[in-house]
Short mmCIF file of C-alpha atoms and ligand atoms in Angstrom, two decimals:
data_model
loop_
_atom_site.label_atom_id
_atom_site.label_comp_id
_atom_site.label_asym_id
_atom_site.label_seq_id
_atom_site.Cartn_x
_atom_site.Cartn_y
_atom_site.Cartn_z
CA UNK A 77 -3.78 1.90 9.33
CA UNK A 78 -5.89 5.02 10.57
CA UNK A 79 -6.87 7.08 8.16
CA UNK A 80 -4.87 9.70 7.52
CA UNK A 81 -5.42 13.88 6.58
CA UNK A 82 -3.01 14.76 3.20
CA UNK A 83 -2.69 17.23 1.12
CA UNK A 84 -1.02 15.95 -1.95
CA UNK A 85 0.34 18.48 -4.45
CA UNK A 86 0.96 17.30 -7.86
CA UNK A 87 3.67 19.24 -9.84
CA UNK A 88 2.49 18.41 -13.68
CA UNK A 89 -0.68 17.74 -12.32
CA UNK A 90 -2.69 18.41 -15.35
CA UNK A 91 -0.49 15.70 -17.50
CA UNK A 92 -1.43 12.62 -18.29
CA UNK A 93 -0.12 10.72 -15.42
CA UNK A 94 -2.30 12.73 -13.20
CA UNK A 95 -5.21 11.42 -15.26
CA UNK A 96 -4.20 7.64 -16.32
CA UNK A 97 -2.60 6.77 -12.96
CA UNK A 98 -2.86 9.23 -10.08
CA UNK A 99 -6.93 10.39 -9.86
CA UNK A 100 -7.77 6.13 -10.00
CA UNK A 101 -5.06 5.98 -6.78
CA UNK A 102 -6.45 8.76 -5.18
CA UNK A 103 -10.55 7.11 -5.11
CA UNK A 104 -9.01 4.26 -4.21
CA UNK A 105 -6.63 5.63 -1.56
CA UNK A 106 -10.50 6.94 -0.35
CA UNK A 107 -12.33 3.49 -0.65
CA UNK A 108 -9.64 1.74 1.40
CA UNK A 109 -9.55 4.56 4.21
CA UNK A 110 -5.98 5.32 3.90
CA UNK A 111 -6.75 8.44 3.20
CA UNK A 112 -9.85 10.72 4.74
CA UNK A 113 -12.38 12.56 3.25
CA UNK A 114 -10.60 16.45 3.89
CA UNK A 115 -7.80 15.14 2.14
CA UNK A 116 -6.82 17.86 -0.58
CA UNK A 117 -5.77 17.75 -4.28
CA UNK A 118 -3.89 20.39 -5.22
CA UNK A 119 -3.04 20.88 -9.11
CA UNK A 120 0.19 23.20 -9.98
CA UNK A 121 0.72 23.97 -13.27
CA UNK A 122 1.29 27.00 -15.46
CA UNK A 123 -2.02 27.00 -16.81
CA UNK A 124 -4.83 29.19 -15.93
CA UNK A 125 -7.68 26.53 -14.55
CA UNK A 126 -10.11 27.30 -12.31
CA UNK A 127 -10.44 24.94 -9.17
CA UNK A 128 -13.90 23.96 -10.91
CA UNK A 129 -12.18 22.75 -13.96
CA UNK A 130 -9.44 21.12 -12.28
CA UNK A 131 -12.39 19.11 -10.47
CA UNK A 132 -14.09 18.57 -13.44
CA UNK A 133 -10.88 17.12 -14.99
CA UNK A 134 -10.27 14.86 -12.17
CA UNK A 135 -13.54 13.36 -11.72
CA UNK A 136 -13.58 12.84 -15.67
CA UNK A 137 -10.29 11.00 -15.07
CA UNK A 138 -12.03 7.97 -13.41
CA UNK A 139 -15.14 5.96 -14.95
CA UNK A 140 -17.16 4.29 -12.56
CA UNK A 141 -19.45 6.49 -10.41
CA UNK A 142 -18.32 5.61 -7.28
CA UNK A 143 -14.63 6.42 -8.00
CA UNK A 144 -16.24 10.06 -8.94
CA UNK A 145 -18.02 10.21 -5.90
CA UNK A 146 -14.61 9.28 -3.79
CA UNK A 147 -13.12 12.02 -6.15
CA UNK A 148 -15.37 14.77 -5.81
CA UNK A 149 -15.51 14.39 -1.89
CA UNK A 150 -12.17 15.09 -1.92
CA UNK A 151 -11.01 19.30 -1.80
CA UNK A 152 -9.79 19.53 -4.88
CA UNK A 153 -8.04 23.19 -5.48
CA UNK A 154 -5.54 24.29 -8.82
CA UNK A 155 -2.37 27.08 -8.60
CA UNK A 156 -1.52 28.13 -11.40
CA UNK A 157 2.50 29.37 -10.93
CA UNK A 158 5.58 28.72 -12.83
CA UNK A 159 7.54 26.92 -10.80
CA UNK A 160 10.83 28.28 -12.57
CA UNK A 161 10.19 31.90 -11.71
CA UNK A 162 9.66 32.25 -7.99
CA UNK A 163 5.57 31.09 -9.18
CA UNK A 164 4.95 29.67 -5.74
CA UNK A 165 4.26 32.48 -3.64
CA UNK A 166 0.71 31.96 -1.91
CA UNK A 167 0.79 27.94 -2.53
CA UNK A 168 1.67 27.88 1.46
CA UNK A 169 -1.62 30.34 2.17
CA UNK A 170 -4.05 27.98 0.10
CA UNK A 171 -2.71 25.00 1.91
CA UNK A 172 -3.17 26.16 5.06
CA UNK A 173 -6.48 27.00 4.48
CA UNK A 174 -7.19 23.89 3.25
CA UNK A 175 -5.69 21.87 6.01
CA UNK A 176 -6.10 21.08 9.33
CA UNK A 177 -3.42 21.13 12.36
CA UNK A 178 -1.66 18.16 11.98
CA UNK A 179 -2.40 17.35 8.01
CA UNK A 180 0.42 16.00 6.35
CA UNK A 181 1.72 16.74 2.95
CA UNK A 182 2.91 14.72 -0.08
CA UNK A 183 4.77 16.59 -2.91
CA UNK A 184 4.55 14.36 -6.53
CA UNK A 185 6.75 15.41 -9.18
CA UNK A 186 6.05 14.17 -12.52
CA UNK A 187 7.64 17.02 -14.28
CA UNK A 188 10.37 16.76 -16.45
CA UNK A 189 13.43 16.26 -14.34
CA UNK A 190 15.19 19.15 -15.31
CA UNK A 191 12.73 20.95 -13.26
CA UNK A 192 13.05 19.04 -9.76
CA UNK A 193 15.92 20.58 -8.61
CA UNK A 194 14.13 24.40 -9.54
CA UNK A 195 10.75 22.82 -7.45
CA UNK A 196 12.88 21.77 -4.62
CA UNK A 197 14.55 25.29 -4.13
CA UNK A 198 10.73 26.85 -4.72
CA UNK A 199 9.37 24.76 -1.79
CA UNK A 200 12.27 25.64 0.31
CA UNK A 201 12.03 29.61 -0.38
CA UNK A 202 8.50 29.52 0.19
CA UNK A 203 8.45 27.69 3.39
CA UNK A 204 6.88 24.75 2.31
CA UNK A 205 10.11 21.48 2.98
CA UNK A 206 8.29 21.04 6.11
CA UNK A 207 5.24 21.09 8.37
CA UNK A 208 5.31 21.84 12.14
CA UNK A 209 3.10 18.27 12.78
CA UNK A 210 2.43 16.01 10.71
CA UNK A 211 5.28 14.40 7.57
CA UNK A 212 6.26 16.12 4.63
CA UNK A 213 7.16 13.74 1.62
CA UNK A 214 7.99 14.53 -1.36
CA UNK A 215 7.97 11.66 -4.65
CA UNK A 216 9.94 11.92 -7.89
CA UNK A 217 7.97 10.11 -11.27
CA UNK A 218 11.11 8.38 -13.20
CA UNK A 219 13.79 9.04 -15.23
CA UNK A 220 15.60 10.63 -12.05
CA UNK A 221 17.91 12.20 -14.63
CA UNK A 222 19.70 11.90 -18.15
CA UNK A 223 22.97 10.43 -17.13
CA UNK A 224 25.02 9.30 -14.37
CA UNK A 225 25.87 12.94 -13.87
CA UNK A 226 22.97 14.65 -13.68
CA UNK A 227 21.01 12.27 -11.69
CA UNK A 228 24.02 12.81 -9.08
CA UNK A 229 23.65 16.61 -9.04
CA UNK A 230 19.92 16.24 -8.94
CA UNK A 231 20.88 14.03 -5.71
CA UNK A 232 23.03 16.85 -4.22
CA UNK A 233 20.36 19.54 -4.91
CA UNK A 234 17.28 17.80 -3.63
CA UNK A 235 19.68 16.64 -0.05
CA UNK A 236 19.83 20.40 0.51
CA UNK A 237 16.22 20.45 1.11
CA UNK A 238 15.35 17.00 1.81
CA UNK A 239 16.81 14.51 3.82
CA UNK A 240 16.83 11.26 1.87
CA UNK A 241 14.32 9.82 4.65
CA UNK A 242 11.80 11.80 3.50
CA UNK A 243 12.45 11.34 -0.76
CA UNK A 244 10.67 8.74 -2.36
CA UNK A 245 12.11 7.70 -6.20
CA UNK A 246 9.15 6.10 -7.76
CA UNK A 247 9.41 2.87 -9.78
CA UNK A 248 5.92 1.57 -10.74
CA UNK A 249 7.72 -1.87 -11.42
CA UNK A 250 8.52 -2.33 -7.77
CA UNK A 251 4.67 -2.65 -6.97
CA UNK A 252 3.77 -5.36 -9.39
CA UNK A 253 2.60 -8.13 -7.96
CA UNK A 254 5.42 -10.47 -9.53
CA UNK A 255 7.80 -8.36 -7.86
CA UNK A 256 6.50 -7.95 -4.73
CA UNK A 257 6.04 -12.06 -4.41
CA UNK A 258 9.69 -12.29 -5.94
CA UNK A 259 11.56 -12.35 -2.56
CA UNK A 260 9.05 -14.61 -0.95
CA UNK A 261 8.62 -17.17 -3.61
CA UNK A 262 12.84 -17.46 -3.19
CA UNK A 263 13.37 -17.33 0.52
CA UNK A 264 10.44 -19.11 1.60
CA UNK A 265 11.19 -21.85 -0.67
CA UNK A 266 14.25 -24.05 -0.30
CA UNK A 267 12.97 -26.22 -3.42
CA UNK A 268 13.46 -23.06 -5.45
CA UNK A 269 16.44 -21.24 -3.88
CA UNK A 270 18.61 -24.25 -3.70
CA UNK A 271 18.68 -24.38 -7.46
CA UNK A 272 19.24 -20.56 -8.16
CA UNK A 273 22.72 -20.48 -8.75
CA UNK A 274 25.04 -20.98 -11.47
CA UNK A 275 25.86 -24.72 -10.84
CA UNK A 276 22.60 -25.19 -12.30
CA UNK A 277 21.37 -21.99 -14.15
CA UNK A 278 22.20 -21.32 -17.54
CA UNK A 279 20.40 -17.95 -18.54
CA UNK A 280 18.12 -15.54 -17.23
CA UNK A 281 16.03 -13.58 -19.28
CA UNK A 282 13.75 -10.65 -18.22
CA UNK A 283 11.36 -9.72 -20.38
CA UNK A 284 9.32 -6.71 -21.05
CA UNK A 285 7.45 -6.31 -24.45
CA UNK A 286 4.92 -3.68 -25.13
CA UNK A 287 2.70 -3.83 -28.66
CA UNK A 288 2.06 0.53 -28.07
CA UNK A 289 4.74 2.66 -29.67
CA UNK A 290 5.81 5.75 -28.09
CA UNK A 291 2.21 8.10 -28.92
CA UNK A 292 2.73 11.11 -27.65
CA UNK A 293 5.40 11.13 -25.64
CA UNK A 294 7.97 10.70 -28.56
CA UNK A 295 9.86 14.45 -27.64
CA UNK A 296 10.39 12.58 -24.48
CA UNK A 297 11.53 9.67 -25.86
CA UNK A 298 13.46 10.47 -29.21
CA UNK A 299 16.25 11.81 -26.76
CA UNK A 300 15.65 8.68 -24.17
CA UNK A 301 15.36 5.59 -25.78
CA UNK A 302 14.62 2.34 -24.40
CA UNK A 303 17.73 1.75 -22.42
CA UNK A 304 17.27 4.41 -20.43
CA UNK A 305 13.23 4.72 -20.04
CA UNK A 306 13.35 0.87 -19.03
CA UNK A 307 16.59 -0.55 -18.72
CA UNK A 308 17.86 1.50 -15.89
CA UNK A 309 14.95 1.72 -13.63
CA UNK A 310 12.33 -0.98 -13.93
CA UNK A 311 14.56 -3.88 -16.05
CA UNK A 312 17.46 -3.20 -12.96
CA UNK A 313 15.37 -3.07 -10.47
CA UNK A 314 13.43 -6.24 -11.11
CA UNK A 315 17.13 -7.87 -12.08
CA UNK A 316 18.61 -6.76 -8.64
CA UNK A 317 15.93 -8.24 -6.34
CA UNK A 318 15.99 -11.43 -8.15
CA UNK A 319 19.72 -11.60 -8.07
CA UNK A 320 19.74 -10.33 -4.40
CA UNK A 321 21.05 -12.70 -1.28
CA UNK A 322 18.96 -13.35 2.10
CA UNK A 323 19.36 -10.35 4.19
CA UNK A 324 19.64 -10.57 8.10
CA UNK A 325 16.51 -9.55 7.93
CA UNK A 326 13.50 -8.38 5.78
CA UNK A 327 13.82 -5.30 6.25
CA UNK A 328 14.00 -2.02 4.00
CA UNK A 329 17.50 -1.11 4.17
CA UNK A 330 18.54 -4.43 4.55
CA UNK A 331 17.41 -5.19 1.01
CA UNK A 332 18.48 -2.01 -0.70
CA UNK A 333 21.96 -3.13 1.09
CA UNK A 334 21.58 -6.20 -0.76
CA UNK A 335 20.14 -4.93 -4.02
CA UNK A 336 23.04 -2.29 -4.19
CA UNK A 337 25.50 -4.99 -4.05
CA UNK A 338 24.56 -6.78 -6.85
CA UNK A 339 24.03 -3.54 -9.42
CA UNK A 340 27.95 -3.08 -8.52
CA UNK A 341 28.50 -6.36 -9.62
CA UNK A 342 27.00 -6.53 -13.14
CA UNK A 343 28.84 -6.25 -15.34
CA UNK A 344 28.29 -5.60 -19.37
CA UNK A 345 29.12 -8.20 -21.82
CA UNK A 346 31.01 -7.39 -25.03
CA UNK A 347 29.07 -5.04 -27.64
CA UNK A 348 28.57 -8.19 -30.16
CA UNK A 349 26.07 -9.70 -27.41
CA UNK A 350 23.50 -6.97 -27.55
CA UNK A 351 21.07 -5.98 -29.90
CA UNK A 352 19.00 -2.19 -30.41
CA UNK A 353 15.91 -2.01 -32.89
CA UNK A 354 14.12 1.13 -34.33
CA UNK A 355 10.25 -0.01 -34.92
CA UNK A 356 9.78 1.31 -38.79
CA UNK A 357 7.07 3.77 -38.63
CA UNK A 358 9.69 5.67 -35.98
CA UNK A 359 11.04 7.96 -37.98
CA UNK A 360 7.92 8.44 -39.65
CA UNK A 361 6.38 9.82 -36.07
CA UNK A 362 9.48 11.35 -35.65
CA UNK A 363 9.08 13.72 -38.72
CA UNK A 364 5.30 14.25 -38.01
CA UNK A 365 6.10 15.48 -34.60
CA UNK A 366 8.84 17.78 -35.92
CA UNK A 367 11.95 16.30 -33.95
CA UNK A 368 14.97 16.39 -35.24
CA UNK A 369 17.65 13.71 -34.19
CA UNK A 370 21.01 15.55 -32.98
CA UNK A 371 22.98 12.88 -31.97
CA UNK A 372 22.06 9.36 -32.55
CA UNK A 373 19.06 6.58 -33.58
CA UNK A 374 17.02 5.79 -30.76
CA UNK A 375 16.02 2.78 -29.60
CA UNK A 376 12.79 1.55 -29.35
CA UNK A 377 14.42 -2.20 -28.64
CA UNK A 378 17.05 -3.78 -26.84
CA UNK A 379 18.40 -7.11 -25.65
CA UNK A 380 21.49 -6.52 -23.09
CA UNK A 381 23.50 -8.97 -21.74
CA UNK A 382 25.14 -8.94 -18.56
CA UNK A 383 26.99 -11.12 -15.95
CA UNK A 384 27.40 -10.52 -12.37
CA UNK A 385 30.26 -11.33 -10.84
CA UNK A 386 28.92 -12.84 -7.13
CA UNK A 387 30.01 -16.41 -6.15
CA UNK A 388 26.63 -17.44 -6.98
CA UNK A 389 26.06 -16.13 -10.30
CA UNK A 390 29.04 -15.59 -12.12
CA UNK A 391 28.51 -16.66 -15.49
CA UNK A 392 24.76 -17.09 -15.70
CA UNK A 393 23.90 -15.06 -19.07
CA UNK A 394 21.60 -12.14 -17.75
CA UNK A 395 19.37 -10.95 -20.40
CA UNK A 396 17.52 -8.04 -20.11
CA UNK A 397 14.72 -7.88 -23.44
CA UNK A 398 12.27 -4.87 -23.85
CA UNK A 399 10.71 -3.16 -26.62
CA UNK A 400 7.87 -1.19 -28.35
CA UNK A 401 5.64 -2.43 -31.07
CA UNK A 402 6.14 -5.53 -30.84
CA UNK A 403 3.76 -8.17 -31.49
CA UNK A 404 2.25 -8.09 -27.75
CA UNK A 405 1.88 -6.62 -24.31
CA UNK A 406 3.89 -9.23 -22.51
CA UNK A 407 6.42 -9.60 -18.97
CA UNK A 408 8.02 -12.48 -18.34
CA UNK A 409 11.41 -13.48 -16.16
CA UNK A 410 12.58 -16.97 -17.82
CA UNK A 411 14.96 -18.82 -15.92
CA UNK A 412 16.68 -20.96 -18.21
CA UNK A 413 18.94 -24.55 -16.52
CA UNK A 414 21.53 -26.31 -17.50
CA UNK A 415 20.83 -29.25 -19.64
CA UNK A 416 21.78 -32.13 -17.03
CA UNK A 417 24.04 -34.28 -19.12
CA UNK A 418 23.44 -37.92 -18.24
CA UNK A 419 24.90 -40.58 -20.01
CA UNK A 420 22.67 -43.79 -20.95
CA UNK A 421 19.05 -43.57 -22.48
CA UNK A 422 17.99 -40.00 -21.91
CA UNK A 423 16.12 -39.40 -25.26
CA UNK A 424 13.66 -36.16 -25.02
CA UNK A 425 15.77 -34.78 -21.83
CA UNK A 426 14.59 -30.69 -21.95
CA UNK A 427 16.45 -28.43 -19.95
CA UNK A 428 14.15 -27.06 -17.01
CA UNK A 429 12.57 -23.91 -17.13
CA UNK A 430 10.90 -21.73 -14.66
CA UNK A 431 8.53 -19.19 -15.81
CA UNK A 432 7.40 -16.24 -13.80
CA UNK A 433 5.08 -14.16 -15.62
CA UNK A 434 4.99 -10.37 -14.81
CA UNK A 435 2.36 -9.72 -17.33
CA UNK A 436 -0.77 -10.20 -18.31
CA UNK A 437 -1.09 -13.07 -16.12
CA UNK A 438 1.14 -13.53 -12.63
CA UNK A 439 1.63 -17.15 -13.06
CA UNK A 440 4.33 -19.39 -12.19
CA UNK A 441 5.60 -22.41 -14.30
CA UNK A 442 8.30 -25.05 -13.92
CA UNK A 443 9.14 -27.19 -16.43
CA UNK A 444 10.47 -30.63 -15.48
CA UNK A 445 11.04 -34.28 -16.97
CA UNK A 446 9.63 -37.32 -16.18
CA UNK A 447 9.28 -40.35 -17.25
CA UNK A 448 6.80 -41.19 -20.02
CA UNK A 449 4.22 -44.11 -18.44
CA UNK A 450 3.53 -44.87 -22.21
CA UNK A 451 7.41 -45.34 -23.51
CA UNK A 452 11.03 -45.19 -22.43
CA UNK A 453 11.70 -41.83 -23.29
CA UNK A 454 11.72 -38.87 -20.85
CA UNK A 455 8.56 -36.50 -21.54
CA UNK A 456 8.76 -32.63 -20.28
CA UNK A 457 5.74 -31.55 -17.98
CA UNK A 458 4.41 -28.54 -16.48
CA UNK A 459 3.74 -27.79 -12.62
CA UNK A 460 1.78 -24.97 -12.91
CA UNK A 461 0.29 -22.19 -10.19
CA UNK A 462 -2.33 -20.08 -11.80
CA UNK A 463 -2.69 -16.89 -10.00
CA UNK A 464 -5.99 -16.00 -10.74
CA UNK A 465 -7.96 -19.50 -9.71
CA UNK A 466 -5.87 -19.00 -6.47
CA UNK A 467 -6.32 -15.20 -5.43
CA UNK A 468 -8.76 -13.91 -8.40
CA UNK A 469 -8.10 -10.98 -10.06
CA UNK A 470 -5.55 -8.31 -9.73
CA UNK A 471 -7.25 -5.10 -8.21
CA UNK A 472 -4.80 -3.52 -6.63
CA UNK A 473 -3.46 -0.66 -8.91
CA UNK A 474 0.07 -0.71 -8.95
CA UNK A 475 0.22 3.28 -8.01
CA UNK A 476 -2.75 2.94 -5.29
CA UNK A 477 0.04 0.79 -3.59
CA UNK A 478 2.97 3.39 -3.86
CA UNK A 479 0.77 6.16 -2.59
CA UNK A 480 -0.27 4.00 0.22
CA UNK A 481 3.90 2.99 0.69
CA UNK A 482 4.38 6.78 1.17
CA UNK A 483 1.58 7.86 3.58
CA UNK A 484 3.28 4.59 5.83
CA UNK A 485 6.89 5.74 5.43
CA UNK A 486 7.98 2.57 4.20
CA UNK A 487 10.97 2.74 1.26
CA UNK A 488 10.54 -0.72 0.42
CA UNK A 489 9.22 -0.75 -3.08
CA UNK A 490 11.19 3.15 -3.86
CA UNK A 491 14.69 2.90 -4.88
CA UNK A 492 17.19 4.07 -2.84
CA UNK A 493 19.87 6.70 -4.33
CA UNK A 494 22.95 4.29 -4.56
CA UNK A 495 20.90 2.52 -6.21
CA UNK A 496 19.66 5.17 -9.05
CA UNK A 497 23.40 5.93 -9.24
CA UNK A 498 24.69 2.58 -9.61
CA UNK A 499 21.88 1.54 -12.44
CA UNK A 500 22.42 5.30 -14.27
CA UNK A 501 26.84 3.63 -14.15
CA UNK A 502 25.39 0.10 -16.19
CA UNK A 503 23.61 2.24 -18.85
CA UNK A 504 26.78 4.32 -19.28
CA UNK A 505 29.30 1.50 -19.98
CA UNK A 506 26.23 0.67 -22.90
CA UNK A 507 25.69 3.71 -24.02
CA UNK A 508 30.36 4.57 -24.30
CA UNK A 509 30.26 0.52 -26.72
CA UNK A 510 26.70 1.98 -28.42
CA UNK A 511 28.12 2.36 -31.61
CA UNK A 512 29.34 -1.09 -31.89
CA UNK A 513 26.27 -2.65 -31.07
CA UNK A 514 23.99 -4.08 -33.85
CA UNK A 515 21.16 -1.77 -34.97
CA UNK A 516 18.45 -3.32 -36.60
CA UNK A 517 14.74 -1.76 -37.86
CA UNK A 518 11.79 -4.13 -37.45
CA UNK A 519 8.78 -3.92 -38.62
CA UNK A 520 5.87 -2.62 -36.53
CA UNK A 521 4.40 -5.71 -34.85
CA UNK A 522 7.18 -8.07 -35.14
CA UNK A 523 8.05 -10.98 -32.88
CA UNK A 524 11.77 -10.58 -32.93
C1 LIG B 809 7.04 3.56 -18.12
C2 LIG B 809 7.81 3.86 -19.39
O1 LIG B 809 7.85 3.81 -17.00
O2 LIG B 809 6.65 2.18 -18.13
C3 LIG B 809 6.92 3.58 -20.59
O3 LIG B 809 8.21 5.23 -19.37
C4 LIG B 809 6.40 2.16 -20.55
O4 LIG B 809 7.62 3.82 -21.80
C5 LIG B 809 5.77 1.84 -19.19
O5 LIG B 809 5.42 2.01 -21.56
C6 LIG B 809 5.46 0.36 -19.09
O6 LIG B 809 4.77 0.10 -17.90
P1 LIG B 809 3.76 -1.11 -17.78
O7 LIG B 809 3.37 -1.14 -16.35
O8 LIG B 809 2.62 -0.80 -18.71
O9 LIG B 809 4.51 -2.33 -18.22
#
């Protein structure tokens, strides 16, 4: 790809995404030429930096000197405007001196949803929804919303400025490497996709752990909970392109087709099959933090169950796991089979299994039976493809690969609206049986 001129203008750009995720994409955005050297940064927040400090913050964002030296090339500028109250008068001016004819622009939103649709009407009054050459994109950090409701008028308000073409819904699960190889490792590979069905699947279980608790962000949180800060993006996202069928073709609408289809078609399982936790020292950060609940517990745990009623998978117990503070930093999809039920001598028959790990490591493992050389019983063994020894390491930041997905156009690893809409309908049919579903508090660390 040519390297390309962008100005990228980062709406909460002194937040901690900006720092943790976005300055490490930007140097290496830099390193791989995807972006050029007169690219700009542009920090918007209400606070009074200079464009020295801003710099300063960004280059402290990154550790290794040549990621500051990719940093600091870059023009690097902060506006300080309140994006609620008409603040964005002169952005346009300092962009246009920054940028060259032809210099595209990327809009990143990491804000607080509540304000995207006030951003979106600021851009628009100002001038700024589009440039004469060059694309105008604009990229909204998850949750896209509270509720079914709000993430439809959010929808409606951003459609009057942008056409969906040019919106890009961000879900950092969609560039892990797991993910990405999910569709691959199925179609490519009859051995596999043959067997993914429920003639021979029992359960499926997607698993996301995390040993952090919820730090800082707990103001965020206290009203979120884990269903809706995991469930509905990155736990239905990964779910729906697993589930998915062969498209026509590879293509990117052709799989959001496909994905879209099977949201509709999950379906919840009674309220006795789920679980929600509280970690103990919770309420304890609550309090410190000075949050009051208003309406409910929240969750730092779940286990959901669904089914999805398709020809293929109807019946197949879909278990969607994720917590915080739990015991370790762990992502796993388990596909669990059917114990074949053979009559005769069949002593030590397992079940198969196959493993996909999402985190730490990207392995994959099937478990199989065979027979044991040494006796007459059956003995379960491992075929096992370790990422690492094949590829190496995993350098490729997960956001590095979103930003590049945006300055190419492609929608691929973004999820479409229906999509967003259908996941925000599965987390309200939880949340309307919530009350009826177990709540349990586990201690900090715990297995469960
Ligand atoms: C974020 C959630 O989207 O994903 C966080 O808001 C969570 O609560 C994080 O910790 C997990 O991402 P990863 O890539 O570390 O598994």
């Amino acid at each position: 790809m040519e390297e390309k001129e962008v100005t990228f203008v980062l709406f909460g750009g002194s937040g901690d995404l900006t720092k943790r995720k976005l300055v490490p994409a930007f140097a290496r955005l830099v390193h791989e030429g995807i972006i050029s050297n007169n690219s700009t940064i542009i920090g918007v927040s209400r606070k009074k930096w200079s464009d020295e400090e801003y710099k300063r913050y960004l280059v402290d964002a990154v550790n290794e000197q040549r990621d500051k030296d990719y940093i600091n090339k870059l023009d690097i500028k902060f506006f300080t405007g309140d994006f609620t109250k008409n603040g964005l008068a002169g952005l346009n001016k300092l962009m246009l001196k920054c940028e060259t004819e032809g210099c595209n622009r990327i809009y990143y939103l990491s804000t607080s949803f509540k304000f995207f649709p006030s951003i979106v009407k600021e851009l628009k009054s100002n001038g700024l929804e589009k440039v004469k050459k060059g694309f105008t994109r604009i990229v909204f950090e998850k949750p896209f919303g509270s509720d079914l409701k709000s993430s439809e008028e959010l929808d409606s308000e951003i459609h009057k400025v942008f056409s969906e073409e040019s919106v890009f819904r961000l879900d950092h699960y969609l560039a892990k490497e797991t993910v990405q190889n999910l569709n691959i490792l199925k179609f490519n590979n009859p051995l596999f996709y043959s067997s993914l069905s429920n003639k021979f699947i029992d359960s499926i279980e997607l698993i996301v752990d995390e040993d952090l608790g919820v730090g800082e962000r707990i103001g965020f949180y206290n009203d979120t909970g884990a269903i809706k800060d995991m469930v509905q993006s990155h736990l239905l996202q990964v779910l729906s392109i697993l589930l998915m069928e062969m498209p026509s073709r590879l293509e990117t609408e052709k799989i959001h087709d496909e994905k879209v289809k099977i949201l509709k078609k999950l379906e919840v399982l009674k309220a006795e099959n789920h679980l929600l936790g509280q970690y103990r020292s919770y309420n304890e950060e609550r309090e410190k933090a000075g949050i009051v609940n208003l309406h409910r517990e929240t969750e730092t745990f779940c286990k959901l169950v669904l089914n999805c009623k398709t020809k293929r998978w109807n019946g197949v117990r879909l278990i969607l796991r994720t917590g915080k503070k739990l015991n370790r930093k762990y992502g796993q999809i388990k596909i669990n089979y059917k114990a074949v039920d053979l009559k005769g001598n069949v002593s030590n028959l397992m079940p198969n299994k196959a493993i996909i790990d999402i985190y730490p490591k990207q392995d994959i493992i099937f478990f199989m039976n065979t027979r044991d050389a040494n006796s007459d019983s059956l003995k379960e063994i491992k075929f096992q493809f370790t990422k690492e020894l094949e590829f190496g390491p995993n350098t490729r930041d997960e956001y590095a690969v979103l930003l590049g997905e945006v300055i190419k156009g492609d929608k691929m690893m973004f999820a479409r609206s229906d999509e967003v809409i259908e996941s925000w309908k599965i987390v309200e049919k939880i949340e309307k049986m919530r009350d009826k579903i177990k709540f349990i508090y586990y201690e900090d660390g715990s297995e469960l």
